[in-house]
């Protein structure tokens, strides 16, 4: 397997374009040069990603593109294998300058819906800041590390709406929720330590775990998220150093935990003395306002909220509420990792909280998501999927005949970009036979409808035959 990885790596310097295209071209070149032979089994997505220093999703796109052109093919439950193909048959989309991303209907990114409402609000707020006495301060301030007092006070008011009672001096401002996750986990877990999490998690957490050199231990999930009995079973074998959870609109399944589920998980964490890191980035979108898990464990929880999923993707500001005894340690890591969160971003968010813009934008997101999910429900009627009424995602089970990689590749050939299950898998367990669809990343409702119609047509078709000469 190492020889195959080196064969692919050796071809990379000669390639150009985005990473996924360079890897796809390198695989094709290695086949054409004879370094990879027909029937050779390629490395797993995760293995090649680790050796090349890219994400699993990048490798998935690369394999899908190579498969579409016949250089490789996948076998259900077995892996990806080299097929037959010549260089002169190279696909147009793999050639430099042929990127068709502008024509794609993007249903792959879990983002906030973009609209004129955000642009107008942002433009107005920036003008107000420029004409205010605070404008100069925002571009010169370097302390306090946890954020300006007025920004932390606005944060306290926002968190109160999410069910978290936190005084301003207990809140730390971060450069997004992912930054807050890094601070919380690095405060709790030493290199080599274990963090329990859902068996499927946001791929950002997987990347973060690698960066921090900590191990994620996936715990069984169901329609409500993590199963308390499964967490209990893990703790009986070995108590993890921390527990990371997304109780609202879990990515990628859209599961939202019931009140009883939250209480049960909090009880297990309390019994074994496990600190909980609660990622509530989707919380403002949920139409089911329930107490955060942190409310049940105020002395041993790290609560995180932000705006990039609920208000505007570019508003990357996170609010981190650590246990009172851990504030100094968190501030120290905040300073070491970024000095302090961007005061300008914090000012925009604070003004939006205080003048009602934040609530107005969140309401707009919920209404628009509800409308988009209703459109999706009409189009996907009869197919097996999970979604929340106000959620940005759809977790679609594929028909048995389809392999996820092949379906994603064929969808992209028809102008629709999707995300498979593999990037969300913790450890080496098999990926679910599902794909994730984002209703929020489409540029318009018309684009969403068109993209979903293309997918339903594809779902009703049989997969294309394997390449010539494949046994």
CSV table of C-alpha atoms in Angstrom, one decimal:
chain,number,residue,atom,x,y,z
A,1,UNK,CA,0.0,0.0,0.0
A,2,UNK,CA,2.9,2.3,0.7
A,3,UNK,CA,4.2,1.8,-2.8
A,4,UNK,CA,0.8,2.9,-4.2
A,5,UNK,CA,0.8,6.0,-2.1
A,6,UNK,CA,4.3,6.9,-3.2
A,7,UNK,CA,3.3,6.3,-6.9
A,8,UNK,CA,0.4,8.8,-6.5
A,9,UNK,CA,2.6,11.2,-4.6
A,10,UNK,CA,5.3,11.1,-7.2
A,11,UNK,CA,2.9,12.3,-9.9
A,12,UNK,CA,1.5,15.2,-7.9
A,13,UNK,CA,4.3,17.8,-8.6
A,14,UNK,CA,3.4,17.7,-12.4
A,15,UNK,CA,-0.3,18.4,-11.8
A,16,UNK,CA,-2.1,21.7,-11.5
A,17,UNK,CA,-5.4,22.9,-10.2
A,18,UNK,CA,-7.4,22.3,-7.0
A,19,UNK,CA,-6.2,19.6,-4.7
A,20,UNK,CA,-8.9,17.1,-5.7
A,21,UNK,CA,-8.0,17.5,-9.4
A,22,UNK,CA,-4.3,17.2,-8.8
A,23,UNK,CA,-4.8,13.9,-6.9
A,24,UNK,CA,-7.2,12.6,-9.6
A,25,UNK,CA,-4.7,13.5,-12.3
A,26,UNK,CA,-1.9,11.9,-10.3
A,27,UNK,CA,-3.9,8.6,-10.1
A,28,UNK,CA,-4.6,8.7,-13.8
A,29,UNK,CA,-0.9,9.5,-14.6
A,30,UNK,CA,0.2,6.6,-12.3
A,31,UNK,CA,-2.1,4.3,-14.2
A,32,UNK,CA,-0.9,5.5,-17.6
A,33,UNK,CA,2.7,5.2,-16.6
A,34,UNK,CA,2.3,1.6,-15.3
A,35,UNK,CA,3.0,2.5,-11.7
A,36,UNK,CA,-0.5,1.4,-10.9
A,37,UNK,CA,-1.8,-1.8,-12.6
A,38,UNK,CA,-5.3,-2.9,-13.4
A,39,UNK,CA,-6.7,-4.6,-10.4
A,40,UNK,CA,-4.5,-2.9,-7.8
A,41,UNK,CA,-6.5,-1.9,-4.7
A,42,UNK,CA,-6.1,1.8,-3.9
A,43,UNK,CA,-5.5,3.1,-0.3
A,44,UNK,CA,-8.6,3.9,1.7
A,45,UNK,CA,-9.8,7.5,1.6
A,46,UNK,CA,-8.7,8.1,5.1
A,47,UNK,CA,-5.3,6.5,4.6
A,48,UNK,CA,-4.4,8.5,1.5
A,49,UNK,CA,-5.8,11.7,3.1
A,50,UNK,CA,-3.5,11.2,6.1
A,51,UNK,CA,-0.4,10.6,3.9
A,52,UNK,CA,-1.1,13.5,1.6
A,53,UNK,CA,-2.2,15.9,4.3
A,54,UNK,CA,-5.6,16.6,2.9
A,55,UNK,CA,-9.2,16.0,4.0
A,56,UNK,CA,-11.0,12.8,3.5
A,57,UNK,CA,-13.6,14.6,1.4
A,58,UNK,CA,-10.8,15.9,-1.0
A,59,UNK,CA,-9.7,12.3,-1.6
A,60,UNK,CA,-13.4,11.2,-2.0
A,61,UNK,CA,-13.8,13.8,-4.7
A,62,UNK,CA,-10.5,12.7,-6.4
A,63,UNK,CA,-11.5,9.0,-6.4
A,64,UNK,CA,-15.0,9.9,-7.7
A,65,UNK,CA,-13.5,11.9,-10.6
A,66,UNK,CA,-11.1,9.2,-11.5
A,67,UNK,CA,-13.9,6.6,-11.3
A,68,UNK,CA,-16.1,8.7,-13.6
A,69,UNK,CA,-13.5,8.5,-16.3
A,70,UNK,CA,-12.9,4.7,-15.8
A,71,UNK,CA,-9.4,4.9,-14.3
A,72,UNK,CA,-10.7,3.3,-11.1
A,73,UNK,CA,-13.9,1.6,-9.9
A,74,UNK,CA,-15.4,0.7,-6.5
A,75,UNK,CA,-16.6,-2.5,-5.1
A,76,UNK,CA,-19.2,-2.5,-2.4
A,77,UNK,CA,-17.7,-3.3,1.0
A,78,UNK,CA,-14.3,-3.9,-0.6
A,79,UNK,CA,-12.7,-0.7,-1.7
A,80,UNK,CA,-11.5,1.1,-4.8
A,81,UNK,CA,-9.5,-0.6,-7.6
A,82,UNK,CA,-7.6,0.4,-10.6
A,83,UNK,CA,-9.3,-0.1,-14.0
A,84,UNK,CA,-8.3,0.5,-17.6
A,85,UNK,CA,-8.0,3.9,-19.2
A,86,UNK,CA,-5.6,5.8,-21.5
A,87,UNK,CA,-4.4,9.3,-21.0
A,88,UNK,CA,-5.8,10.5,-24.3
A,89,UNK,CA,-9.3,9.8,-22.9
A,90,UNK,CA,-8.8,12.2,-20.0
A,91,UNK,CA,-11.9,14.0,-19.0
A,92,UNK,CA,-12.3,17.7,-19.8
A,93,UNK,CA,-13.1,18.6,-16.3
A,94,UNK,CA,-9.7,17.2,-15.1
A,95,UNK,CA,-7.8,19.5,-17.5
A,96,UNK,CA,-6.4,22.8,-16.2
A,97,UNK,CA,-8.8,25.7,-16.8
A,98,UNK,CA,-11.9,23.5,-17.1
A,99,UNK,CA,-13.3,23.9,-13.6
A,100,UNK,CA,-17.1,24.0,-13.8
A,101,UNK,CA,-17.7,24.9,-10.2
A,102,UNK,CA,-19.5,28.1,-11.3
A,103,UNK,CA,-22.2,26.0,-13.0
A,104,UNK,CA,-22.6,23.5,-10.2
A,105,UNK,CA,-25.7,23.5,-8.0
A,106,UNK,CA,-23.9,23.3,-4.6
A,107,UNK,CA,-25.8,21.2,-2.1
A,108,UNK,CA,-22.7,20.1,-0.3
A,109,UNK,CA,-21.9,22.9,2.3
A,110,UNK,CA,-23.7,23.3,5.7
A,111,UNK,CA,-23.8,27.1,5.6
A,112,UNK,CA,-26.2,29.8,6.4
A,113,UNK,CA,-28.5,30.8,3.5
A,114,UNK,CA,-27.2,33.9,1.8
A,115,UNK,CA,-29.4,36.8,0.9
A,116,UNK,CA,-29.7,40.5,0.4
A,117,UNK,CA,-31.0,40.8,4.0
A,118,UNK,CA,-27.5,40.1,5.4
A,119,UNK,CA,-25.7,42.3,2.9
A,120,UNK,CA,-28.0,45.2,3.7
A,121,UNK,CA,-27.6,44.7,7.5
A,122,UNK,CA,-23.8,44.4,7.2
A,123,UNK,CA,-23.5,47.5,5.0
A,124,UNK,CA,-25.6,49.6,7.4
A,125,UNK,CA,-23.8,48.4,10.5
A,126,UNK,CA,-20.3,49.1,9.0
A,127,UNK,CA,-21.4,52.6,8.1
A,128,UNK,CA,-22.6,53.1,11.7
A,129,UNK,CA,-19.3,51.8,13.1
A,130,UNK,CA,-17.3,54.0,10.8
A,131,UNK,CA,-19.2,57.1,12.0
A,132,UNK,CA,-19.1,56.1,15.7
A,133,UNK,CA,-16.5,56.9,18.4
A,134,UNK,CA,-15.8,53.2,18.8
A,135,UNK,CA,-14.5,52.9,15.3
A,136,UNK,CA,-10.9,53.9,16.1
A,137,UNK,CA,-10.9,51.7,19.2
A,138,UNK,CA,-11.8,48.6,17.2
A,139,UNK,CA,-8.8,48.8,15.0
A,140,UNK,CA,-6.3,49.6,17.8
A,141,UNK,CA,-7.5,47.5,20.7
A,142,UNK,CA,-5.4,44.5,21.8
A,143,UNK,CA,-6.9,43.7,25.2
A,144,UNK,CA,-8.7,42.2,27.1
A,145,UNK,CA,-8.0,38.8,25.6
A,146,UNK,CA,-11.5,37.4,26.4
A,147,UNK,CA,-13.1,40.3,24.5
A,148,UNK,CA,-14.2,43.9,25.2
A,149,UNK,CA,-16.7,44.2,28.1
A,150,UNK,CA,-19.6,45.5,26.0
A,151,UNK,CA,-19.1,42.6,23.6
A,152,UNK,CA,-19.2,40.1,26.4
A,153,UNK,CA,-22.3,41.8,27.8
A,154,UNK,CA,-24.0,41.4,24.4
A,155,UNK,CA,-22.9,37.8,24.4
A,156,UNK,CA,-24.6,37.3,27.7
A,157,UNK,CA,-27.8,38.6,26.4
A,158,UNK,CA,-27.6,36.4,23.3
A,159,UNK,CA,-26.8,33.3,25.3
A,160,UNK,CA,-29.7,33.9,27.6
A,161,UNK,CA,-32.0,33.5,24.5
A,162,UNK,CA,-30.3,30.1,24.0
A,163,UNK,CA,-31.1,29.0,27.6
A,164,UNK,CA,-27.6,29.6,29.1
A,165,UNK,CA,-27.3,31.9,32.1
A,166,UNK,CA,-23.8,33.3,32.0
A,167,UNK,CA,-22.5,36.6,33.3
A,168,UNK,CA,-20.4,38.7,30.9
A,169,UNK,CA,-17.2,38.0,32.8
A,170,UNK,CA,-17.7,34.3,32.4
A,171,UNK,CA,-17.8,34.4,28.5
A,172,UNK,CA,-14.8,34.2,26.2
A,173,UNK,CA,-15.0,35.5,22.6
A,174,UNK,CA,-13.4,33.2,20.0
A,175,UNK,CA,-12.8,33.4,16.3
A,176,UNK,CA,-15.7,31.0,15.5
A,177,UNK,CA,-17.0,27.9,17.2
A,178,UNK,CA,-14.3,25.7,15.8
A,179,UNK,CA,-11.7,27.9,17.5
A,180,UNK,CA,-13.7,27.6,20.7
A,181,UNK,CA,-13.7,23.8,20.3
A,182,UNK,CA,-10.0,23.8,20.0
A,183,UNK,CA,-9.6,25.9,23.1
A,184,UNK,CA,-12.0,23.7,25.1
A,185,UNK,CA,-10.6,20.4,24.1
A,186,UNK,CA,-7.0,21.5,24.5
A,187,UNK,CA,-7.9,22.7,28.0
A,188,UNK,CA,-9.4,19.3,28.9
A,189,UNK,CA,-7.4,16.6,27.0
A,190,UNK,CA,-3.7,16.0,26.8
A,191,UNK,CA,-2.2,14.6,23.6
A,192,UNK,CA,-3.1,10.9,23.3
A,193,UNK,CA,-6.3,11.4,25.3
A,194,UNK,CA,-9.7,10.2,24.4
A,195,UNK,CA,-12.8,12.3,23.6
A,196,UNK,CA,-16.2,10.5,23.3
A,197,UNK,CA,-18.5,11.9,20.5
A,198,UNK,CA,-21.3,10.8,18.2
A,199,UNK,CA,-20.3,8.0,15.9
A,200,UNK,CA,-20.9,10.5,13.1
A,201,UNK,CA,-19.6,14.0,13.7
A,202,UNK,CA,-18.8,17.2,11.8
A,203,UNK,CA,-15.6,16.5,9.9
A,204,UNK,CA,-14.1,19.7,11.4
A,205,UNK,CA,-14.0,17.9,14.8
A,206,UNK,CA,-12.2,15.0,13.1
A,207,UNK,CA,-9.6,17.3,11.7
A,208,UNK,CA,-9.2,19.1,15.0
A,209,UNK,CA,-8.6,15.8,16.8
A,210,UNK,CA,-5.8,15.1,14.5
A,211,UNK,CA,-4.3,18.5,15.0
A,212,UNK,CA,-4.4,18.1,18.8
A,213,UNK,CA,-3.3,14.5,18.6
A,214,UNK,CA,-6.3,13.2,20.5
A,215,UNK,CA,-8.4,10.1,19.8
A,216,UNK,CA,-12.1,10.3,19.1
A,217,UNK,CA,-14.2,7.4,20.3
A,218,UNK,CA,-17.5,7.2,18.4
A,219,UNK,CA,-20.6,6.3,20.4
A,220,UNK,CA,-23.7,4.8,18.9
A,221,UNK,CA,-26.4,7.2,17.7
A,222,UNK,CA,-30.1,6.9,16.9
A,223,UNK,CA,-32.8,9.3,15.7
A,224,UNK,CA,-32.2,11.5,18.8
A,225,UNK,CA,-28.4,11.5,18.7
A,226,UNK,CA,-26.0,9.8,21.1
A,227,UNK,CA,-27.5,6.8,23.0
A,228,UNK,CA,-26.9,7.1,26.8
A,229,UNK,CA,-26.6,3.3,27.3
A,230,UNK,CA,-23.9,3.2,24.7
A,231,UNK,CA,-22.0,6.0,26.4
A,232,UNK,CA,-22.4,4.1,29.7
A,233,UNK,CA,-21.0,1.0,28.1
A,234,UNK,CA,-18.0,2.9,26.9
A,235,UNK,CA,-17.4,4.5,30.3
A,236,UNK,CA,-17.5,1.0,32.0
A,237,UNK,CA,-14.6,0.0,29.8
A,238,UNK,CA,-12.6,3.3,29.9
A,239,UNK,CA,-13.7,6.7,31.0
A,240,UNK,CA,-13.0,9.2,28.3
A,241,UNK,CA,-11.3,12.5,29.1
A,242,UNK,CA,-14.1,14.5,27.6
A,243,UNK,CA,-17.5,14.2,25.9
A,244,UNK,CA,-18.3,16.3,22.8
A,245,UNK,CA,-21.9,16.6,21.8
A,246,UNK,CA,-24.1,18.5,19.3
A,247,UNK,CA,-27.6,18.2,20.7
A,248,UNK,CA,-29.4,20.5,18.2
A,249,UNK,CA,-29.6,19.7,14.5
A,250,UNK,CA,-26.7,17.3,14.6
A,251,UNK,CA,-24.4,17.3,11.5
A,252,UNK,CA,-24.9,15.3,9.4
A,253,UNK,CA,-28.1,13.5,10.6
A,254,UNK,CA,-30.2,16.6,11.7
A,255,UNK,CA,-31.1,14.8,15.0
A,256,UNK,CA,-32.2,16.9,17.9
A,257,UNK,CA,-32.1,15.5,21.4
A,258,UNK,CA,-35.2,15.4,23.5
A,259,UNK,CA,-35.2,16.8,27.0
A,260,UNK,CA,-35.1,13.4,28.5
A,261,UNK,CA,-32.1,12.4,26.3
A,262,UNK,CA,-30.2,15.4,27.4
A,263,UNK,CA,-30.9,14.7,31.0
A,264,UNK,CA,-29.8,11.0,30.6
A,265,UNK,CA,-26.5,12.0,28.9
A,266,UNK,CA,-25.8,14.6,31.6
A,267,UNK,CA,-26.5,12.0,34.3
A,268,UNK,CA,-23.9,9.6,32.7
A,269,UNK,CA,-21.4,12.4,32.4
A,270,UNK,CA,-22.0,13.5,36.0
A,271,UNK,CA,-21.7,9.9,37.3
A,272,UNK,CA,-18.3,9.4,35.7
A,273,UNK,CA,-17.0,12.9,36.2
A,274,UNK,CA,-16.7,13.6,32.5
A,275,UNK,CA,-16.5,17.2,31.3
A,276,UNK,CA,-18.9,18.0,28.4
A,277,UNK,CA,-18.1,20.2,25.5
A,278,UNK,CA,-21.4,21.2,23.9
A,279,UNK,CA,-21.3,22.5,20.3
A,280,UNK,CA,-24.6,24.4,19.9
A,281,UNK,CA,-23.8,26.1,16.6
A,282,UNK,CA,-27.2,25.1,15.1
A,283,UNK,CA,-29.1,25.9,18.3
A,284,UNK,CA,-30.5,29.3,17.1
A,285,UNK,CA,-32.1,27.5,14.1
A,286,UNK,CA,-34.0,24.9,16.1
A,287,UNK,CA,-37.7,25.2,16.4
A,288,UNK,CA,-37.6,23.1,19.6
A,289,UNK,CA,-36.1,25.3,22.3
A,290,UNK,CA,-34.8,22.9,25.0
A,291,UNK,CA,-32.3,23.4,27.8
A,292,UNK,CA,-28.7,22.9,26.8
A,293,UNK,CA,-26.9,20.0,28.3
A,294,UNK,CA,-24.6,22.6,29.9
A,295,UNK,CA,-27.5,23.8,32.0
A,296,UNK,CA,-27.6,20.4,33.8
A,297,UNK,CA,-23.8,20.5,34.3
A,298,UNK,CA,-22.8,24.1,34.9
A,299,UNK,CA,-19.7,23.2,36.9
A,300,UNK,CA,-18.3,20.7,34.4
A,301,UNK,CA,-19.3,21.9,30.9
A,302,UNK,CA,-18.0,24.1,28.1
A,303,UNK,CA,-20.8,25.6,26.1
A,304,UNK,CA,-20.3,27.0,22.6
A,305,UNK,CA,-22.6,29.1,20.4
A,306,UNK,CA,-22.0,31.2,17.2
A,307,UNK,CA,-23.5,32.8,14.2
A,308,UNK,CA,-22.0,31.3,11.0
A,309,UNK,CA,-24.9,28.8,10.6
A,310,UNK,CA,-27.8,30.9,11.9
A,311,UNK,CA,-27.1,34.4,10.7
A,312,UNK,CA,-24.3,34.7,8.1
A,313,UNK,CA,-21.5,32.4,7.1
A,314,UNK,CA,-18.9,35.1,7.2
A,315,UNK,CA,-19.8,36.2,10.8
A,316,UNK,CA,-17.3,33.9,12.4
A,317,UNK,CA,-17.6,34.7,16.1
A,318,UNK,CA,-17.9,32.1,18.8
A,319,UNK,CA,-19.0,32.4,22.4
A,320,UNK,CA,-17.4,30.0,24.9
A,321,UNK,CA,-18.7,29.5,28.4
A,322,UNK,CA,-16.3,27.4,30.5
A,323,UNK,CA,-16.7,26.3,34.1
A,324,UNK,CA,-15.9,29.1,36.4
A,325,UNK,CA,-12.8,27.5,37.8
A,326,UNK,CA,-11.4,27.1,34.3
A,327,UNK,CA,-11.7,30.6,33.0
A,328,UNK,CA,-8.0,31.5,33.4
A,329,UNK,CA,-6.8,28.4,31.6
A,330,UNK,CA,-9.2,29.1,28.7
A,331,UNK,CA,-8.1,32.7,28.4
A,332,UNK,CA,-4.5,31.6,28.3
A,333,UNK,CA,-5.2,29.3,25.4
A,334,UNK,CA,-7.2,31.9,23.7
A,335,UNK,CA,-4.3,34.3,23.9
A,336,UNK,CA,-1.8,31.7,22.7
A,337,UNK,CA,-4.0,30.6,19.7
A,338,UNK,CA,-5.2,34.0,18.4
A,339,UNK,CA,-4.5,36.7,21.0
A,340,UNK,CA,-8.1,37.7,21.0
A,341,UNK,CA,-11.2,37.4,18.8
A,342,UNK,CA,-11.5,40.1,16.1
A,343,UNK,CA,-13.0,43.2,17.8
A,344,UNK,CA,-14.6,44.3,14.5
A,345,UNK,CA,-16.5,41.1,14.0
A,346,UNK,CA,-17.5,41.2,17.7
A,347,UNK,CA,-18.8,44.7,17.3
A,348,UNK,CA,-21.0,43.8,14.3
A,349,UNK,CA,-22.4,40.8,16.2
A,350,UNK,CA,-23.0,42.9,19.4
A,351,UNK,CA,-24.8,45.7,17.5
A,352,UNK,CA,-27.0,43.1,15.8
A,353,UNK,CA,-27.9,41.5,19.1
A,354,UNK,CA,-28.7,44.9,20.7
A,355,UNK,CA,-30.7,46.4,17.8
A,356,UNK,CA,-32.6,43.1,17.1
A,357,UNK,CA,-30.9,42.4,13.7
A,358,UNK,CA,-29.6,39.1,15.0
A,359,UNK,CA,-33.0,37.8,16.0
A,360,UNK,CA,-34.5,39.1,12.7
A,361,UNK,CA,-31.8,37.3,10.7
A,362,UNK,CA,-32.3,34.1,12.7
A,363,UNK,CA,-36.0,34.3,12.1
A,364,UNK,CA,-35.4,34.8,8.4
A,365,UNK,CA,-33.1,31.8,8.3
A,366,UNK,CA,-35.7,29.6,10.0
A,367,UNK,CA,-38.5,30.7,7.7
A,368,UNK,CA,-36.5,30.2,4.6
A,369,UNK,CA,-35.2,26.8,5.7
A,370,UNK,CA,-38.7,25.8,6.5
A,371,UNK,CA,-39.8,26.7,3.0
A,372,UNK,CA,-36.8,25.0,1.5
A,373,UNK,CA,-37.4,21.8,3.5
A,374,UNK,CA,-41.1,21.8,2.4
A,375,UNK,CA,-39.9,22.0,-1.3
A,376,UNK,CA,-37.5,19.2,-0.6
A,377,UNK,CA,-40.2,17.0,1.0
A,378,UNK,CA,-42.4,17.4,-2.1
A,379,UNK,CA,-39.6,16.4,-4.4
A,380,UNK,CA,-38.1,13.6,-2.3
A,381,UNK,CA,-41.5,12.0,-1.4
A,382,UNK,CA,-41.1,8.3,-1.3
A,383,UNK,CA,-37.4,8.3,-0.5
A,384,UNK,CA,-35.9,7.4,2.9
A,385,UNK,CA,-34.3,10.5,4.5
A,386,UNK,CA,-34.0,12.4,7.8
A,387,UNK,CA,-34.4,16.1,8.1
A,388,UNK,CA,-35.6,18.8,10.6
A,389,UNK,CA,-38.3,21.4,9.6
A,390,UNK,CA,-36.0,24.3,10.2
A,391,UNK,CA,-32.7,22.5,9.6
A,392,UNK,CA,-30.2,23.0,6.8
A,393,UNK,CA,-29.5,19.4,6.1
A,394,UNK,CA,-31.0,16.2,4.6
A,395,UNK,CA,-29.6,12.8,5.4
A,396,UNK,CA,-30.6,10.6,2.5
A,397,UNK,CA,-30.4,6.8,2.4
A,398,UNK,CA,-29.2,5.6,-1.0
A,399,UNK,CA,-30.9,2.8,-2.8
A,400,UNK,CA,-29.1,-0.5,-2.3
A,401,UNK,CA,-27.8,-0.6,-5.9
A,402,UNK,CA,-25.8,2.6,-5.6
A,403,UNK,CA,-22.4,3.1,-4.1
A,404,UNK,CA,-22.1,6.5,-2.4
A,405,UNK,CA,-18.9,7.4,-4.4
A,406,UNK,CA,-20.5,6.5,-7.7
A,407,UNK,CA,-23.7,8.4,-6.9
A,408,UNK,CA,-21.8,11.6,-5.9
A,409,UNK,CA,-19.7,11.3,-9.0
A,410,UNK,CA,-22.8,10.9,-11.3
A,411,UNK,CA,-24.6,13.7,-9.5
A,412,UNK,CA,-21.6,16.0,-10.0
A,413,UNK,CA,-21.6,15.1,-13.7
A,414,UNK,CA,-25.2,16.3,-13.8
A,415,UNK,CA,-24.2,19.5,-12.2
A,416,UNK,CA,-25.0,18.8,-8.5
A,417,UNK,CA,-22.4,18.8,-5.7
A,418,UNK,CA,-23.0,16.6,-2.6
A,419,UNK,CA,-21.2,15.2,0.4
A,420,UNK,CA,-20.9,11.5,1.2
A,421,UNK,CA,-21.0,9.9,4.6
A,422,UNK,CA,-17.2,9.1,4.8
A,423,UNK,CA,-16.0,12.5,6.0
A,424,UNK,CA,-18.2,12.2,9.1
A,425,UNK,CA,-17.2,8.7,10.2
A,426,UNK,CA,-15.2,8.4,13.4
A,427,UNK,CA,-12.5,5.8,13.4
A,428,UNK,CA,-12.5,2.9,11.0
A,429,UNK,CA,-16.1,1.8,11.1
A,430,UNK,CA,-18.0,1.4,7.8
A,431,UNK,CA,-19.7,4.5,6.5
A,432,UNK,CA,-23.5,4.6,6.4
A,433,UNK,CA,-25.1,4.0,2.9
A,434,UNK,CA,-26.2,7.7,2.9
A,435,UNK,CA,-25.4,11.1,1.5
A,436,UNK,CA,-25.8,14.6,3.0
A,437,UNK,CA,-27.7,17.2,1.1
A,438,UNK,CA,-27.6,20.9,2.2
A,439,UNK,CA,-30.7,22.9,1.4
A,440,UNK,CA,-29.0,26.0,2.7
A,441,UNK,CA,-26.1,26.2,0.3
A,442,UNK,CA,-28.1,26.5,-2.9
A,443,UNK,CA,-28.0,30.0,-4.3
A,444,UNK,CA,-31.8,30.2,-4.7
A,445,UNK,CA,-34.9,28.1,-4.2
A,446,UNK,CA,-35.1,27.6,-7.9
A,447,UNK,CA,-31.5,26.2,-7.9
A,448,UNK,CA,-32.5,23.9,-5.0
A,449,UNK,CA,-35.5,22.6,-6.8
A,450,UNK,CA,-33.6,22.0,-10.0
A,451,UNK,CA,-30.8,20.2,-8.1
A,452,UNK,CA,-33.2,18.0,-6.1
A,453,UNK,CA,-35.1,17.1,-9.3
A,454,UNK,CA,-31.8,16.0,-10.9
A,455,UNK,CA,-31.0,13.9,-7.9
A,456,UNK,CA,-34.5,12.2,-7.8
A,457,UNK,CA,-34.1,11.3,-11.5
A,458,UNK,CA,-30.6,9.8,-10.7
A,459,UNK,CA,-32.0,7.9,-7.7
A,460,UNK,CA,-34.6,6.2,-9.9
A,461,UNK,CA,-31.9,5.0,-12.3
A,462,UNK,CA,-29.6,2.1,-12.1
A,463,UNK,CA,-25.9,2.8,-11.6
A,464,UNK,CA,-23.7,2.8,-14.7
A,465,UNK,CA,-21.8,-0.5,-15.5
A,466,UNK,CA,-18.3,-0.9,-14.3
A,467,UNK,CA,-15.4,-0.1,-16.6
A,468,UNK,CA,-14.4,-2.4,-19.5
A,469,UNK,CA,-12.4,-5.4,-18.6
A,470,UNK,CA,-13.3,-5.3,-14.9
A,471,UNK,CA,-14.0,-8.7,-13.4
